[in-house]
Amino acid sequence: MKIDIPDSVKYIIAQLEDAGYEAWAVGGCVRDSLMGREPKDWDITTSALPEQTKGIFRRTIDTGIAHGTVTVMLDGIGYETTTYRIDGKYSDSRHPDSIEFTRSLNEDLKRRDFTINAMAYSDTKGLVDLFGGASDLKNRIIRCVGDPSERFAEDALRILRAIRFSAQLGFEVDPHTMKAAARLRNKLKKISAERIHSELDKTLMSPHPDKFRLIHSSGIDGVILPELADRIQKDPSLLKKLCDTLLSAPQNGHIRWAALISISGGSIDILKRLKFDNNSLHIISELLRLEKTPLTGLSDAEMRHVMNNAGAAGMPLLFDYRQTMYPDTDLTASKEQYGAILKRGECTCIKDLAVNGRDLLGVGVPSGADVGNMLRLLLKAVLDDPSLNKKELLLEKAVQIRG
Ligand code: ATP
Ligand code: MG
């Protein structure tokens, strides 16, 4: 079996070998190469201790020295180079209490999560596949290295990683592995919101987001997404709706999360719990708020009001979200109408008005809240009738309204 390793990775491996150590490409890059996919990055595992690795290469970064990881920099690209290690006991369901460096590649491969992620490769020595990873790749199966119950009890994040890889690769989770994941699901309570968010996000954004089905069938949703679990329990047809919707949705995080939240009952508490950043929280809330705003059969004035109201989400995203949630709606005419308004350059927000706050102060509008209120009144008039968007007309109107 031959894998096409980039020259830089060959160089790092050769340098380590020349210095008397073992070194291999390992994990995701071997998996992706064997599948004919371009690896995102190349990780290296070596018998050299971190200090020894640092002594060999000119530019290195101490990425996680305590865990044995040094990033070797070549031509501006970083290669994580990690010392063979054995993870000690896990008492918090996530991190080993201690780690130990070892001289044995086999020990290092044993600590890895899934068979497809536990293969090592070097050009000189070929593929090391102790747990049947290549055969699981061929049969498209996610299977734990060793006893799945032990592995999930050690680190519960692996439960979500199993489902995430199944969604990214379109693989089945081996039944024993899946059963153990379901049995140990409560351990996910120990996992940080950020890590859960990241795995769920990768699952939602994958080519097979309908693998979300596994999160429900295993009862994992009861632990991390109780709102969704409750809704599906009350109306089991929602599971199919969720999977179909996610599958047909464009690969956009705001749309896919909004769809998930909508089907879970519409509360953004889920996003807050998962520590979403404020910008995403805002955009997804806007999509949910506008979920039922009419978009078809509108007058131009009504469309301009919707455009103004779409705010941070913006019309293209709103159209995509609507199409995702209501696939039978024909939005062609509405999109054309929206495009025509844009093309005519009509004002749809305060900053497009022909007057600004200073202009209003100039005609005697008192400073403070009155300025903003007046701008909003003028905008409403201009949304209804774009021909009013001229400075003299608007100032005249402002005086009239005040007077
Ligand atoms: P991706 O393409 O998503 O980066 P990856 O396989 O490279 O996939 P990483 O999270 O980058 O995944 O981890 C690199 C390797 O480290 C994995 O292939 C696996 O061997 C090991 N690994 C990562 N996380 C765990 C874990 N929680 N438990 C055991 N092994 C892990
Ligand atoms: Mg990786």
Coordinates of C-alpha atoms and ligand atoms in Angstrom, one line a residue:
M1 CA 0.0 0.0 0.0
K2 CA 1.5 3.3 -1.1
I3 CA 0.3 6.7 0.1
D4 CA 1.3 10.0 -1.5
I5 CA 3.0 11.9 1.3
P6 CA 3.9 15.6 0.8
D7 CA 7.7 16.3 0.5
S8 CA 7.6 18.3 3.7
V9 CA 6.2 15.3 5.7
K10 CA 8.7 13.0 4.1
Y11 CA 11.4 15.4 5.1
I12 CA 10.3 15.6 8.8
I13 CA 10.1 11.8 8.9
A14 CA 13.5 11.4 7.3
Q15 CA 15.1 13.9 9.6
L16 CA 13.7 12.1 12.7
E17 CA 14.8 8.7 11.3
D18 CA 18.3 10.0 10.5
A19 CA 18.6 11.1 14.1
G20 CA 17.8 7.5 15.2
Y21 CA 14.1 7.8 16.0
E22 CA 11.0 6.3 14.5
A23 CA 8.4 8.6 12.8
W24 CA 5.2 8.1 10.9
A25 CA 2.3 9.9 9.4
V26 CA -0.7 9.0 11.6
G27 CA -4.4 9.3 12.2
G28 CA -6.7 11.4 10.0
C29 CA -4.2 12.0 7.2
V30 CA -3.6 8.2 6.7
R31 CA -7.3 7.6 6.8
D32 CA -8.1 10.3 4.3
S33 CA -5.2 9.3 1.9
L34 CA -6.4 5.7 1.9
M35 CA -9.9 7.0 1.0
G36 CA -8.5 9.1 -1.8
R37 CA -9.4 12.3 0.0
E38 CA -7.0 15.2 0.4
P39 CA -6.0 15.3 4.1
K40 CA -6.7 18.6 5.9
D41 CA -3.4 18.4 7.7
W42 CA -0.6 15.9 8.3
D43 CA 0.1 14.7 11.8
I44 CA 3.3 12.9 12.7
T45 CA 3.9 10.4 15.6
T46 CA 7.4 9.7 16.7
S47 CA 9.5 8.0 19.3
A48 CA 11.5 11.2 19.8
L49 CA 10.7 13.1 23.0
P50 CA 9.5 16.7 22.4
E51 CA 12.9 18.2 23.4
Q52 CA 14.6 15.9 20.9
T53 CA 12.2 16.9 18.1
K54 CA 12.9 20.5 18.9
G55 CA 16.6 19.9 18.7
I56 CA 16.3 18.6 15.1
F57 CA 14.2 21.3 13.4
R58 CA 15.0 25.0 13.1
R59 CA 11.5 26.4 13.7
T60 CA 9.1 24.7 16.2
I61 CA 6.2 25.8 18.3
D62 CA 5.5 24.3 21.7
T63 CA 1.9 23.4 20.9
G64 CA 1.3 21.0 23.8
I65 CA 4.6 20.0 25.2
A66 CA 2.9 18.4 28.2
H67 CA 1.1 16.1 25.9
G68 CA 4.1 15.6 23.7
T69 CA 3.1 17.8 20.8
V70 CA 5.6 20.1 19.0
T71 CA 4.6 21.8 15.8
V72 CA 7.3 21.7 13.2
M73 CA 7.1 24.7 10.9
L74 CA 8.2 24.3 7.2
D75 CA 7.5 26.9 4.6
G76 CA 4.9 28.5 6.8
I77 CA 2.9 25.3 7.3
G78 CA 2.8 23.6 10.7
Y79 CA 3.1 19.8 11.2
E80 CA 2.0 18.5 14.6
T81 CA 4.6 16.1 15.7
T82 CA 3.7 14.1 18.8
T83 CA 5.7 11.7 20.9
Y84 CA 4.3 8.1 21.2
R85 CA 2.3 8.1 24.3
I86 CA 0.1 6.1 26.6
D87 CA -2.8 7.8 28.2
G88 CA -3.2 7.2 31.9
K89 CA -6.4 6.7 33.8
Y90 CA -9.4 8.9 32.9
S91 CA -11.4 10.1 35.9
D92 CA -13.3 13.1 34.4
S93 CA -14.6 11.4 31.2
R94 CA -12.5 13.6 29.0
H95 CA -8.9 14.0 29.9
P96 CA -6.3 11.4 31.0
D97 CA -5.2 12.1 34.6
S98 CA -1.6 11.6 33.3
I99 CA 0.2 10.6 30.1
E100 CA 3.3 8.6 29.7
F101 CA 5.7 8.7 26.8
T102 CA 6.6 5.3 25.3
R103 CA 8.9 3.9 22.7
S104 CA 6.2 1.7 21.3
L105 CA 4.2 2.7 18.2
N106 CA 1.7 0.0 19.1
E107 CA 0.9 1.6 22.4
D108 CA 0.4 4.9 20.8
L109 CA -2.0 3.5 18.2
K110 CA -4.0 1.7 21.0
R111 CA -4.9 5.0 22.7
R112 CA -6.6 6.3 19.5
D113 CA -10.4 6.4 19.1
F114 CA -11.4 4.5 16.0
T115 CA -9.8 1.8 13.9
I116 CA -9.8 4.1 10.8
N117 CA -8.0 6.8 12.9
A118 CA -5.4 4.4 14.3
M119 CA -3.2 3.6 11.3
A120 CA 0.4 4.8 10.8
Y121 CA 2.3 5.1 7.6
S122 CA 5.9 5.7 6.4
D123 CA 7.3 5.4 2.9
T124 CA 10.1 3.2 4.1
K125 CA 8.0 0.9 6.4
G126 CA 4.6 1.0 4.9
L127 CA 1.3 0.8 6.6
V128 CA 0.8 -0.2 10.3
D129 CA -2.8 -1.2 10.8
L130 CA -3.2 -3.2 14.1
F131 CA -6.9 -3.0 14.5
G132 CA -8.3 -3.6 11.0
G133 CA -8.7 0.1 10.1
A134 CA -8.1 -0.5 6.4
S135 CA -10.8 -3.2 6.3
D136 CA -13.2 -0.9 8.2
L137 CA -12.5 1.9 5.8
K138 CA -13.3 -0.5 2.9
N139 CA -16.5 -1.6 4.6
R140 CA -17.3 2.0 5.6
I141 CA -17.5 1.3 9.4
I142 CA -16.7 3.4 12.4
R143 CA -15.5 1.1 15.1
C144 CA -13.7 1.8 18.4
V145 CA -10.2 0.6 19.0
G146 CA -10.6 -2.0 21.8
D147 CA -13.7 -2.2 24.0
P148 CA -16.1 0.6 23.0
S149 CA -17.6 0.9 26.5
E150 CA -14.2 1.4 28.0
R151 CA -13.2 3.9 25.4
F152 CA -16.4 6.0 25.7
A153 CA -16.1 5.8 29.5
E154 CA -12.5 7.2 29.3
D155 CA -13.5 10.1 27.0
A156 CA -17.2 10.7 26.3
L157 CA -16.4 13.1 23.5
R158 CA -15.6 10.0 21.4
I159 CA -19.4 9.3 21.5
L160 CA -20.1 12.4 19.4
R161 CA -16.9 11.9 17.3
A162 CA -18.2 8.5 16.2
I163 CA -21.4 10.1 14.9
R164 CA -19.6 13.0 13.5
F165 CA -17.2 10.8 11.5
S166 CA -20.1 8.7 10.3
A167 CA -21.8 11.9 9.0
Q168 CA -18.6 13.3 7.4
L169 CA -17.7 10.0 5.7
G170 CA -21.1 8.5 5.2
F171 CA -20.1 5.4 7.2
E172 CA -22.2 3.2 9.5
V173 CA -21.3 3.1 13.2
D174 CA -20.5 -0.5 14.1
P175 CA -23.5 -1.9 16.2
H176 CA -21.3 -2.7 19.2
T177 CA -19.8 0.7 19.2
M178 CA -23.2 2.4 18.7
K179 CA -24.7 0.3 21.6
A180 CA -21.9 1.4 23.9
A181 CA -22.3 5.0 22.8
A182 CA -26.0 4.8 23.7
R183 CA -25.4 3.1 27.0
L184 CA -22.7 5.7 28.1
R185 CA -24.5 8.8 26.8
N186 CA -25.0 10.3 30.2
K187 CA -21.2 10.7 30.4
L188 CA -21.6 13.5 27.8
K189 CA -22.8 15.7 30.7
K190 CA -19.1 15.9 31.7
I191 CA -18.1 17.3 28.3
S192 CA -17.8 21.1 27.8
A193 CA -20.4 22.9 25.8
E194 CA -17.7 24.1 23.4
R195 CA -16.7 20.6 22.5
I196 CA -20.3 19.4 22.1
H197 CA -21.0 22.5 19.9
S198 CA -18.0 21.7 17.7
E199 CA -18.9 18.1 17.1
L200 CA -22.6 18.8 16.5
D201 CA -21.6 21.6 14.1
K202 CA -19.3 19.2 12.1
T203 CA -22.2 16.7 12.0
L204 CA -24.7 19.3 10.8
M205 CA -22.3 20.7 8.2
S206 CA -21.3 17.3 6.9
P207 CA -22.5 15.7 3.6
H208 CA -24.6 13.3 5.7
P209 CA -26.3 15.5 8.3
D210 CA -29.2 13.0 8.4
K211 CA -26.9 10.9 10.6
F212 CA -28.5 13.1 13.2
R213 CA -30.9 10.2 13.3
L214 CA -28.3 8.4 15.4
I215 CA -28.3 11.2 18.0
H216 CA -32.0 10.5 18.5
S217 CA -32.1 6.7 18.2
S218 CA -29.3 6.4 20.8
G219 CA -31.0 8.8 23.3
I220 CA -28.1 11.1 23.2
D221 CA -30.4 14.0 22.3
G222 CA -32.0 13.5 25.7
V223 CA -28.7 14.4 27.3
I224 CA -27.5 17.2 25.1
L225 CA -30.6 18.5 23.2
P226 CA -33.5 17.7 25.6
E227 CA -35.8 20.1 23.7
L228 CA -35.4 18.2 20.5
A229 CA -35.8 14.8 22.3
D230 CA -39.1 16.0 23.8
R231 CA -40.5 17.3 20.6
I232 CA -39.7 14.1 18.7
Q233 CA -41.1 12.0 21.5
K234 CA -44.4 13.9 21.2
D235 CA -44.4 13.8 17.4
P236 CA -42.1 11.1 15.9
S237 CA -42.6 12.4 12.4
L238 CA -40.3 15.3 13.3
L239 CA -37.3 13.1 13.2
K240 CA -37.8 12.4 9.5
K241 CA -38.6 16.1 8.9
L242 CA -35.4 17.1 10.6
C243 CA -33.3 14.7 8.6
D244 CA -34.9 15.5 5.3
T245 CA -34.6 19.3 6.0
L246 CA -30.9 19.1 7.0
L247 CA -30.2 16.9 3.9
S248 CA -31.8 19.4 1.5
A249 CA -30.4 22.5 3.2
P250 CA -27.5 24.4 1.7
Q251 CA -24.2 23.8 3.5
N252 CA -24.6 26.9 5.7
G253 CA -24.3 26.8 9.4
H254 CA -26.8 29.5 10.2
I255 CA -29.5 27.8 8.1
R256 CA -28.8 24.3 9.4
W257 CA -28.8 25.4 13.0
A258 CA -31.9 27.5 12.5
A259 CA -33.6 24.5 11.0
L260 CA -32.6 22.3 14.0
I261 CA -33.8 25.0 16.5
S262 CA -37.0 25.5 14.7
I263 CA -37.8 21.8 14.7
S264 CA -36.8 21.6 18.3
G265 CA -39.5 24.2 19.2
G266 CA -37.8 27.5 18.3
S267 CA -36.0 28.4 21.6
I268 CA -32.5 29.8 21.1
D269 CA -31.6 28.6 24.7
I270 CA -30.0 25.7 23.0
L271 CA -27.6 28.0 21.2
K272 CA -26.8 29.9 24.4
R273 CA -26.1 26.7 26.2
L274 CA -23.8 25.6 23.5
K275 CA -21.9 29.0 23.8
F276 CA -22.6 30.3 20.3
D277 CA -20.8 33.5 19.5
N278 CA -23.0 36.6 19.5
N279 CA -23.0 37.2 15.8
S280 CA -24.2 33.7 14.9
L281 CA -26.7 33.8 17.7
H282 CA -28.1 37.1 16.3
I283 CA -28.3 35.8 12.7
I284 CA -30.0 32.5 13.6
S285 CA -32.4 34.4 15.9
E286 CA -33.3 36.7 13.0
L287 CA -33.9 33.7 10.7
L288 CA -36.2 32.2 13.3
R289 CA -38.0 35.5 13.9
L290 CA -38.6 35.9 10.1
E291 CA -39.5 32.2 9.6
K292 CA -43.1 32.9 8.7
T293 CA -42.9 36.5 7.3
P294 CA -44.7 36.4 3.9
L295 CA -42.2 36.5 1.0
T296 CA -44.5 35.8 -1.9
G297 CA -47.2 37.8 -3.6
L298 CA -45.9 41.0 -2.1
S299 CA -46.2 44.6 -3.5
D300 CA -42.9 46.3 -4.1
A301 CA -43.5 48.4 -1.0
E302 CA -44.1 45.3 1.1
M303 CA -41.0 43.7 -0.3
R304 CA -38.9 46.8 0.7
H305 CA -40.3 46.6 4.2
V306 CA -39.3 42.9 4.4
M307 CA -35.8 43.8 3.1
N308 CA -35.5 46.4 5.8
N309 CA -36.7 44.0 8.4
A310 CA -34.4 41.2 7.3
G311 CA -31.5 43.2 8.9
A312 CA -28.5 41.2 9.9
A313 CA -29.7 37.9 8.3
G314 CA -30.1 39.5 4.8
M315 CA -32.4 38.5 2.1
P316 CA -30.3 35.9 0.3
L317 CA -30.0 33.9 3.5
L318 CA -33.7 34.4 4.3
F319 CA -34.7 33.1 0.9
D320 CA -32.5 30.1 1.4
Y321 CA -33.8 29.4 4.8
R322 CA -37.4 29.7 3.6
Q323 CA -36.7 27.3 0.8
T324 CA -35.1 24.9 3.2
M325 CA -38.1 24.9 5.6
Y326 CA -40.8 25.1 2.9
P327 CA -39.3 23.2 -0.1
D328 CA -42.6 23.4 -2.0
T329 CA -42.7 27.2 -2.1
D330 CA -41.7 28.8 -5.4
L331 CA -39.6 31.8 -4.6
T332 CA -38.5 32.6 -8.2
A333 CA -40.8 35.7 -8.6
S334 CA -40.0 37.0 -5.2
K335 CA -36.3 36.8 -5.8
E336 CA -36.7 38.6 -9.1
Q337 CA -38.7 41.3 -7.4
Y338 CA -36.0 41.6 -4.7
G339 CA -33.3 41.8 -7.4
A340 CA -35.2 44.5 -9.3
I341 CA -35.5 46.6 -6.1
L342 CA -31.8 46.3 -5.6
K343 CA -31.0 47.1 -9.2
R344 CA -33.2 50.3 -9.0
G345 CA -31.1 51.2 -6.0
E346 CA -34.1 51.9 -3.9
C347 CA -33.6 52.8 -0.2
T348 CA -34.3 49.9 2.2
C349 CA -32.5 51.0 5.3
I350 CA -31.8 54.2 7.3
K351 CA -28.3 54.6 6.0
D352 CA -29.7 54.8 2.4
L353 CA -32.0 57.7 3.3
A354 CA -31.2 61.0 1.5
V355 CA -31.0 62.7 4.9
N356 CA -29.0 61.9 8.1
G357 CA -29.2 62.9 11.7
R358 CA -27.2 66.1 11.2
D359 CA -29.6 67.2 8.5
L360 CA -32.5 66.8 10.8
L361 CA -30.8 68.7 13.6
G362 CA -30.3 71.5 11.0
V363 CA -34.1 71.8 10.6
G364 CA -34.7 71.9 14.3
V365 CA -35.3 68.3 15.3
P366 CA -34.1 68.1 18.9
S367 CA -31.0 66.0 19.5
G368 CA -31.3 62.7 21.2
A369 CA -34.0 60.0 20.7
D370 CA -36.1 62.3 18.5
V371 CA -33.6 62.1 15.7
G372 CA -33.7 58.4 15.5
N373 CA -37.5 58.3 15.7
M374 CA -37.7 60.8 12.9
L375 CA -35.3 58.9 10.7
R376 CA -37.5 55.8 11.2
L377 CA -40.7 57.7 10.3
L378 CA -39.0 59.0 7.2
L379 CA -37.7 55.6 6.3
K380 CA -41.2 54.1 6.6
A381 CA -42.5 56.8 4.2
V382 CA -39.6 56.1 1.7
L383 CA -40.1 52.3 1.9
D384 CA -43.8 53.0 0.9
D385 CA -42.8 55.5 -1.8
P386 CA -39.1 55.6 -3.0
S387 CA -39.7 58.8 -4.9
L388 CA -39.7 60.6 -1.6
N389 CA -36.0 59.8 -1.0
K390 CA -34.8 63.3 -1.9
K391 CA -33.2 65.6 0.7
E392 CA -35.6 68.7 0.3
L393 CA -38.7 66.4 0.3
L394 CA -37.6 64.6 3.4
L395 CA -36.6 67.7 5.3
E396 CA -40.0 69.3 4.4
K397 CA -41.7 66.1 5.6
A398 CA -39.7 66.2 8.8
V399 CA -40.8 69.8 9.5
Q400 CA -44.4 68.8 8.6
I401 CA -44.4 65.9 11.0
R402 CA -43.0 68.0 13.9
G403 CA -45.2 70.9 13.2
Ligands
ATP1 P1 -10.2 15.7 11.1 O1 -10.1 15.5 9.7 O2 -11.5 16.0 11.6 O3 -9.1 16.6 11.7 P2 -8.7 13.7 12.5 O4 -8.8 12.2 12.5 O5 -7.4 14.3 12.1 O6 -9.9 14.2 11.7 P3 -8.3 15.0 15.0 O7 -9.3 15.4 16.0 O8 -7.6 16.0 14.3 O9 -9.1 14.1 14.0 O10 -7.3 14.0 15.8 C1 -6.2 13.5 15.2 C2 -6.0 12.0 15.6 O11 -5.9 11.9 17.0 C3 -7.2 11.1 15.3 O12 -7.2 10.6 14.0 C4 -7.1 10.1 16.4 O13 -6.1 9.1 16.0 C5 -6.6 10.8 17.6 N1 -7.7 11.4 18.4 C6 -8.2 12.6 18.4 N2 -9.1 12.8 19.3 C7 -9.2 11.6 20.0 C8 -9.9 11.2 21.2 N3 -10.8 12.0 21.8 N4 -9.7 10.0 21.6 C9 -8.7 9.2 21.1 N5 -8.0 9.5 20.0 C10 -8.2 10.7 19.5
MG2 MG -7.0 16.5 12.2

